[in-house]
CSV table of C-alpha atoms in Angstrom, one decimal:
chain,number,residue,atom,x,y,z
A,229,UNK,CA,-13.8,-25.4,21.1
A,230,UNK,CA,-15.7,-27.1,18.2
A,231,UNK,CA,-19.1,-24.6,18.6
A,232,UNK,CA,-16.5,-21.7,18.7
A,233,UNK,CA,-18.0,-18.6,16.5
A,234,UNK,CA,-14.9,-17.6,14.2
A,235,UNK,CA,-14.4,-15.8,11.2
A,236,UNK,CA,-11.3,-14.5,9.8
A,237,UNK,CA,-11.5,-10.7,8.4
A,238,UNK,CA,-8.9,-9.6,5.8
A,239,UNK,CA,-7.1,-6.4,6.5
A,240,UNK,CA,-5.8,-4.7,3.4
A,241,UNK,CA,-3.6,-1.9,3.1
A,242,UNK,CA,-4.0,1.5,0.9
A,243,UNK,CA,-2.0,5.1,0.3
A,244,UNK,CA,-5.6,6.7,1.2
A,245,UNK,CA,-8.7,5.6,2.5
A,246,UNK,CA,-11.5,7.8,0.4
A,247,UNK,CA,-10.8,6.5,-3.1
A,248,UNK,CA,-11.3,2.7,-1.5
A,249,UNK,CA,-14.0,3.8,0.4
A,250,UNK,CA,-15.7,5.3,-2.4
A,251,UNK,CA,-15.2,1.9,-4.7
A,252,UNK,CA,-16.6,-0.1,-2.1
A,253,UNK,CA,-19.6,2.1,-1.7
A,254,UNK,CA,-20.1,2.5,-5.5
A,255,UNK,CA,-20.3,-2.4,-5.1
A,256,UNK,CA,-23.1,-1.8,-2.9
A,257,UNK,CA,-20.7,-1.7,0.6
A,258,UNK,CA,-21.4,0.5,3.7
A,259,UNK,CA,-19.0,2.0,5.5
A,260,UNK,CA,-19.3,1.0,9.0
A,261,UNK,CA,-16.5,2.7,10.9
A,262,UNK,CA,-13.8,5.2,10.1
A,263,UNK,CA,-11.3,6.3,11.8
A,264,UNK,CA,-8.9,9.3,10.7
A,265,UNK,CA,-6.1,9.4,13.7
A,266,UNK,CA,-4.2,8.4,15.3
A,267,UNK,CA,-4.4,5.9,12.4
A,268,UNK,CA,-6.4,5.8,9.3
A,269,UNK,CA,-8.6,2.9,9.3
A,270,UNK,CA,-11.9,1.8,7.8
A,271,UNK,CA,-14.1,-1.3,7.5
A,272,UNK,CA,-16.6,-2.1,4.3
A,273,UNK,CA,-19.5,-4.3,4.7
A,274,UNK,CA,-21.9,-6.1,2.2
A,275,UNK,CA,-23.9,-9.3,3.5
A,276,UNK,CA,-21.2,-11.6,4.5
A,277,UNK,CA,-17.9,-10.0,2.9
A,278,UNK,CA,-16.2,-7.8,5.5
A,279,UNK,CA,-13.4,-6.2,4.9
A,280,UNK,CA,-10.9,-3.5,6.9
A,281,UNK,CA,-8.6,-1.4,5.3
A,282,UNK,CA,-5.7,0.7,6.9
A,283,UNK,CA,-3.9,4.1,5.1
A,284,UNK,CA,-0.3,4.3,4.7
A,285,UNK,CA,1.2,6.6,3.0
A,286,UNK,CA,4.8,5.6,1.3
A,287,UNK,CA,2.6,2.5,0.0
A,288,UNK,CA,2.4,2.0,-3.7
A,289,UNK,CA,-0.7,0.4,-4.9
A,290,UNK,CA,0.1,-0.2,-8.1
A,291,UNK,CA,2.9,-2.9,-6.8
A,292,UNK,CA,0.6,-4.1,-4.6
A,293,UNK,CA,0.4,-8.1,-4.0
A,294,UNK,CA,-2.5,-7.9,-1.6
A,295,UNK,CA,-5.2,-10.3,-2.3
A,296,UNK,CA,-8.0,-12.1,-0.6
A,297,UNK,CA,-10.3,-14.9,-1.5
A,298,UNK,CA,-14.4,-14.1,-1.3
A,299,UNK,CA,-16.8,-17.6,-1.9
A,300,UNK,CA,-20.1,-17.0,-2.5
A,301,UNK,CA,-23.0,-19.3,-3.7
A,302,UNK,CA,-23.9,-16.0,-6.0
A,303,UNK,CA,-20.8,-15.6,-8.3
A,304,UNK,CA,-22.7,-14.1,-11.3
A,305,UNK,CA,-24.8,-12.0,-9.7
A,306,UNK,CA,-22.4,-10.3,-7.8
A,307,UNK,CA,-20.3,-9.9,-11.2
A,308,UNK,CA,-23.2,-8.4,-12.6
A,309,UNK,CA,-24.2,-6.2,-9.5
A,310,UNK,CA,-20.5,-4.9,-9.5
A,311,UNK,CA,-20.5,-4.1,-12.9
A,312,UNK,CA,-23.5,-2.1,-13.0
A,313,UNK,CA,-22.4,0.1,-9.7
A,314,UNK,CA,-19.2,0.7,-10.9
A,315,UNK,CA,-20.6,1.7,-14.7
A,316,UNK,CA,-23.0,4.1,-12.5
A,317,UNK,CA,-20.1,5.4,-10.6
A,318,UNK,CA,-17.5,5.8,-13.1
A,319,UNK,CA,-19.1,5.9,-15.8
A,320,UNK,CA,-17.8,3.3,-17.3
A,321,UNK,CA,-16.6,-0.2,-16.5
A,322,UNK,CA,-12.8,-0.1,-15.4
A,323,UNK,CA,-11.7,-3.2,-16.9
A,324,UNK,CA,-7.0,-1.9,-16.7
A,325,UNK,CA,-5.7,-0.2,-14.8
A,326,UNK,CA,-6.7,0.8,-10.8
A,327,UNK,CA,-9.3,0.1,-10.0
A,328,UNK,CA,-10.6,-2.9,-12.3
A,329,UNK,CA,-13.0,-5.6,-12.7
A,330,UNK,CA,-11.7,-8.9,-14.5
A,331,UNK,CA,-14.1,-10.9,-16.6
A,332,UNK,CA,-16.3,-14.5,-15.4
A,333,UNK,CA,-15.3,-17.6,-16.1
A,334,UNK,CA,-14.7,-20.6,-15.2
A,335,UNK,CA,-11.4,-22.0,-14.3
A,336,UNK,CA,-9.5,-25.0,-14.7
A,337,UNK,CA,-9.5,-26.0,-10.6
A,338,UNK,CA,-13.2,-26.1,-10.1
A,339,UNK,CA,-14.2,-22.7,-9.2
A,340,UNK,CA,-16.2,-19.9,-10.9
A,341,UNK,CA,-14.3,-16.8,-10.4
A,342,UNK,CA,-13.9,-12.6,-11.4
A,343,UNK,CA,-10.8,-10.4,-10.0
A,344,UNK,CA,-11.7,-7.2,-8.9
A,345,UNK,CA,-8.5,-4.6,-7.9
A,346,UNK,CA,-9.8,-1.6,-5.7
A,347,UNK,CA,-8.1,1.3,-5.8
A,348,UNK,CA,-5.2,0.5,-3.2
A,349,UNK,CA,-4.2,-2.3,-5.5
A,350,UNK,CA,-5.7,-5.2,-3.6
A,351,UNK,CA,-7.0,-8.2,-5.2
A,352,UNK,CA,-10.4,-9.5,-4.6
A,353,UNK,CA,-10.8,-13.2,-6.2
A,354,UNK,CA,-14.4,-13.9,-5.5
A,355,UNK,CA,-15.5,-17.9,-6.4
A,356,UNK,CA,-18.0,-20.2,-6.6
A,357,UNK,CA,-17.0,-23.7,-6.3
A,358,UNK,CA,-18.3,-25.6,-9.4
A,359,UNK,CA,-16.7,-29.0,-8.2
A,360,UNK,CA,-15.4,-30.6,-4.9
A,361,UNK,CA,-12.0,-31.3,-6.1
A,362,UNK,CA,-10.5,-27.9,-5.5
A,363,UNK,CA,-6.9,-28.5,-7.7
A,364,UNK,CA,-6.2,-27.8,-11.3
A,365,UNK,CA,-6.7,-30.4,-13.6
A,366,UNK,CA,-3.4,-31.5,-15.8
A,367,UNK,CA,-3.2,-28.9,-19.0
A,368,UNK,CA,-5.4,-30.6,-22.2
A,369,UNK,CA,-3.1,-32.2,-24.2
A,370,UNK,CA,-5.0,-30.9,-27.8
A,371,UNK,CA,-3.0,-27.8,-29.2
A,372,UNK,CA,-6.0,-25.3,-28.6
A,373,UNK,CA,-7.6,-26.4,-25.3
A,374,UNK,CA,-3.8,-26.5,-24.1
A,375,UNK,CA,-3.2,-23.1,-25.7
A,376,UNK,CA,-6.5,-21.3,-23.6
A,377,UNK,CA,-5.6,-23.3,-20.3
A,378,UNK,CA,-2.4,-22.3,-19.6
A,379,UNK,CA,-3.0,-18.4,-21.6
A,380,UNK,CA,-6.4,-18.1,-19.0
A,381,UNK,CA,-3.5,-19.1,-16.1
A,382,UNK,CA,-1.3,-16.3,-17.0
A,383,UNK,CA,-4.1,-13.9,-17.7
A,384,UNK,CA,-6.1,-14.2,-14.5
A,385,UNK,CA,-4.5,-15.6,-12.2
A,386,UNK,CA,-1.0,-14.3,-12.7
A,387,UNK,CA,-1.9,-11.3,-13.9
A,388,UNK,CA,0.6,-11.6,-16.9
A,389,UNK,CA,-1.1,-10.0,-19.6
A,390,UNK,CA,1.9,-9.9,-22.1
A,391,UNK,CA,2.5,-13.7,-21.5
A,392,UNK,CA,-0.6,-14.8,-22.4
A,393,UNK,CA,-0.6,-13.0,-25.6
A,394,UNK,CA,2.8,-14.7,-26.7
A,395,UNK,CA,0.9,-17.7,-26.3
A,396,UNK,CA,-2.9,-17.4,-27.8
A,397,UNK,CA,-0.2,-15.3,-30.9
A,398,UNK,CA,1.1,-18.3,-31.1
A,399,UNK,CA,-2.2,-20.7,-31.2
A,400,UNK,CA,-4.2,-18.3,-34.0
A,401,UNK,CA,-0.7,-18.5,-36.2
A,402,UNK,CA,-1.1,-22.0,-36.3
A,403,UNK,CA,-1.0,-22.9,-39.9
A,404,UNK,CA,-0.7,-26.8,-39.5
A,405,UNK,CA,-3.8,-26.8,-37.2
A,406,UNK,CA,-7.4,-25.1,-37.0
A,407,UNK,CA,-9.3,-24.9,-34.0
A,408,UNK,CA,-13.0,-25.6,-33.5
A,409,UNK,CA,-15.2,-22.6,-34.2
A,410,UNK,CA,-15.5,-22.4,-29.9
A,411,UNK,CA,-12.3,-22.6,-29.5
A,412,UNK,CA,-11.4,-19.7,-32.2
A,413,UNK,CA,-14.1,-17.9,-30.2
A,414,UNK,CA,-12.4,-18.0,-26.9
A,415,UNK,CA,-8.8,-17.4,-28.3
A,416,UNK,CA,-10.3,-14.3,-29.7
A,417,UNK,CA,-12.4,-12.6,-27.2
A,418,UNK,CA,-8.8,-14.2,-24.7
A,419,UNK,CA,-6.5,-12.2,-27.1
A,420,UNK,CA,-8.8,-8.8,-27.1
A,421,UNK,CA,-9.2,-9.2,-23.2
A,422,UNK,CA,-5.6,-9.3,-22.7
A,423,UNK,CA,-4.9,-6.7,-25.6
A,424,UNK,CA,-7.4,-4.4,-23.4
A,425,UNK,CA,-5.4,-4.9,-20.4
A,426,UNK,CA,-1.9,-4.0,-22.5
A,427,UNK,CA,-4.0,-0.8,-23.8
A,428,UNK,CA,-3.0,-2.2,-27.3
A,429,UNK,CA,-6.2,-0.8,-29.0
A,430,UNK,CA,-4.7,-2.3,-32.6
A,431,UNK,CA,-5.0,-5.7,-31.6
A,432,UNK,CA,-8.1,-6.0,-29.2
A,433,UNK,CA,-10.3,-4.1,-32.7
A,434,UNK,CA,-9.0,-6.8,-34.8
A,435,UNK,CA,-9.8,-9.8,-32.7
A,436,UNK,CA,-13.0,-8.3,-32.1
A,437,UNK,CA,-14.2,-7.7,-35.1
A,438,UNK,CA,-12.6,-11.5,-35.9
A,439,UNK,CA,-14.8,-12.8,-32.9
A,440,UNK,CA,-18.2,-10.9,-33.7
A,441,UNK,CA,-18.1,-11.8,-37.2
A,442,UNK,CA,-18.1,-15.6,-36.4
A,443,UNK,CA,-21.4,-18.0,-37.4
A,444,UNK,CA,-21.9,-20.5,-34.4
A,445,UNK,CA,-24.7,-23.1,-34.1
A,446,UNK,CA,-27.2,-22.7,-31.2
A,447,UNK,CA,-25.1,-25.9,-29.5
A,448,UNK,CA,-21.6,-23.7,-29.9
A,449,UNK,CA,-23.2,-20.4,-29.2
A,450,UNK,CA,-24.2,-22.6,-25.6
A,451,UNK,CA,-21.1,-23.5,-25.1
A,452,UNK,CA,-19.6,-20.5,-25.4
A,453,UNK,CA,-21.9,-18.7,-23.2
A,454,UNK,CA,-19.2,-17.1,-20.8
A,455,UNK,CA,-17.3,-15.9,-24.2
A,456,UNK,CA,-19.9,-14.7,-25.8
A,457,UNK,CA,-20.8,-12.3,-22.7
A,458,UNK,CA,-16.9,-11.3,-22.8
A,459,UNK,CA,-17.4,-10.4,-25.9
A,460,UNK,CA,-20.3,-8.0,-25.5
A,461,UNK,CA,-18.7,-6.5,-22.3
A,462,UNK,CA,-15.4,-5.4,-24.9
A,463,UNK,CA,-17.7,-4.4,-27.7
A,464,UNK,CA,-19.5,-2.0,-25.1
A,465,UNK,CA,-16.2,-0.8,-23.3
C-alpha cells in the first residue's frame, strides 16, 4: 500500500460550465473533457493542478463556500502568469467581484499565498510554504504589527472586507501612537485593497495617494516589497 500512486482531485461545483471554462482557459488551463448530458461536467488542466467541475443550475455562486488548496514551489510566478492572462482576457485585472484575483503575500502561518474566485464562486488558495511549521504564529503584541495581522486574517482569509477596515480605521486614527513608515505603508495599500473590494472608490483614492506619496529608504522600500507591488497593481486598476 505504501508505493500506491494517489492523488486527490477537487470537484467544484458551478450554475454553468462555459464562463469557468473560459477563466481557466484565459490561466493557461486546457480543457480536457466535457461533457454536456446527461450531466454537465468538465475537467481543467495546467501542469500538476487538476481540477473537475460539475453544472448545476439552482446553485448560487456568489454564496458559494467552495474552496481548495493548490501548493506549488512557483507561488509568484503563477500570480504573475494569472494576472497577465486574465488582463488579456478581460481586459483588465478582476480584483471584486466574480471572478477575482486576491493580492501576494505572505501570511502569518508560514505560507506564501493569492485567492483566486472563478466564476462559479469557488476559492482557489494557491501556497508556497515559506516555513515547516504550518500554524499561525500568536498575533504581535505592538499596536500596528497586531493591527495588520489580524486585518490581513479578516481580509484574505475570511473574506471580510468590511471587518478589516474597522480595524486598520482604527490603527491610522491612532493619535497616541505612530507607526513605522513600513508599517504606515502596509496599513495603507491594506485599507485601499479592502476599500477596492467594498467598491468604496472614496477611500481606496485617499489611501493611495497617502501610500504613493510616502519617502522610504532603500532598506524599507525592501522590506516592503510585497506592498509596494500591491500598490502598483491598485494604481493601475
Amino acid at each position: 500500500m505504501g508505493n500506491a500512486d494517489e492523488k486527490t482531485i477537487p470537484i467544484l461545483p458551478c450554475r454553468t460550465l462555459q464562463p469557468v471554462l473560459d477563466f481557466y482557459t484565459a490561466l493557461g488551463f486546457e480543457v480536457t473533457f466535457r461533457q454536456r448530458s446527461p450531466n454537465p461536467y468538465a475537467v481543467v488542466e495546467r501542469g500538476g493542478i487538476q481540477l473537475h467541475f460539475f453544472g448545476m443550475k439552482q446553485y448560487d455562486p456568489t454564496v458559494s463556500y467552495s474552496m481548495c488548496y493548490v501548493r506549488t514551489d512557483a507561488v509568484d510566478e503563477l500570480h504573475a502568469v494569472f494576472r497577465a492572462g486574465l488582463k488579456a482576457a478581460y481586459g483588465r485585472i478582476p480584483t471584486r467581484g466574480l471572478p477575482r484575483i486576491g493580492p501576494l503575500k505572505d501570511t502569518t502561518y508560514g505560507v506564501r499565498q493569492f485567492l483566486l474566485t472563478d466564476p462559479g464562486g469557488n476559492c482557489i488558495r494557491i501556497g508556497q510554504p515559506t516555513k515547516d511549521d504550518p500554524h499561525h504564529r500568536p498575533a504581535p503584541e505592538e499596536t500596528f504589527a497586531r493591527a495588520l495581522h489580524h486585518a490581513a486574517l479578516l481580509a484574505d482569509s475570511k473574506e471580510d472586507a468590511a471587518g478589516a477596515a474597522r480595524i486598520l480605521d482604527r490603527a491610522l486614527g491612532n493619535e497616541d501612537e505612530h507607526p513605522t513608515p513600513v508599517q504606515l505603508l502596509r496599513l495603507l495599500v491594506l485599507r485601499a485593497d479592502v476599500a477596492d473590494r467594498l467598491a468604496d472608490e472614496k477611500t481606496a483614492v485617499t489611501a493611495l495617494a497617502r501610500a504613493a506619496a510616502l519617502a522610504l529608504t532603500e532598506e524599507e522600500r525592501e522590506a516592503a516589497r510585497d506592498d509596494l507591488t500591491r500598490l502598483r497593481e491598485l494604481l493601475e486598476a
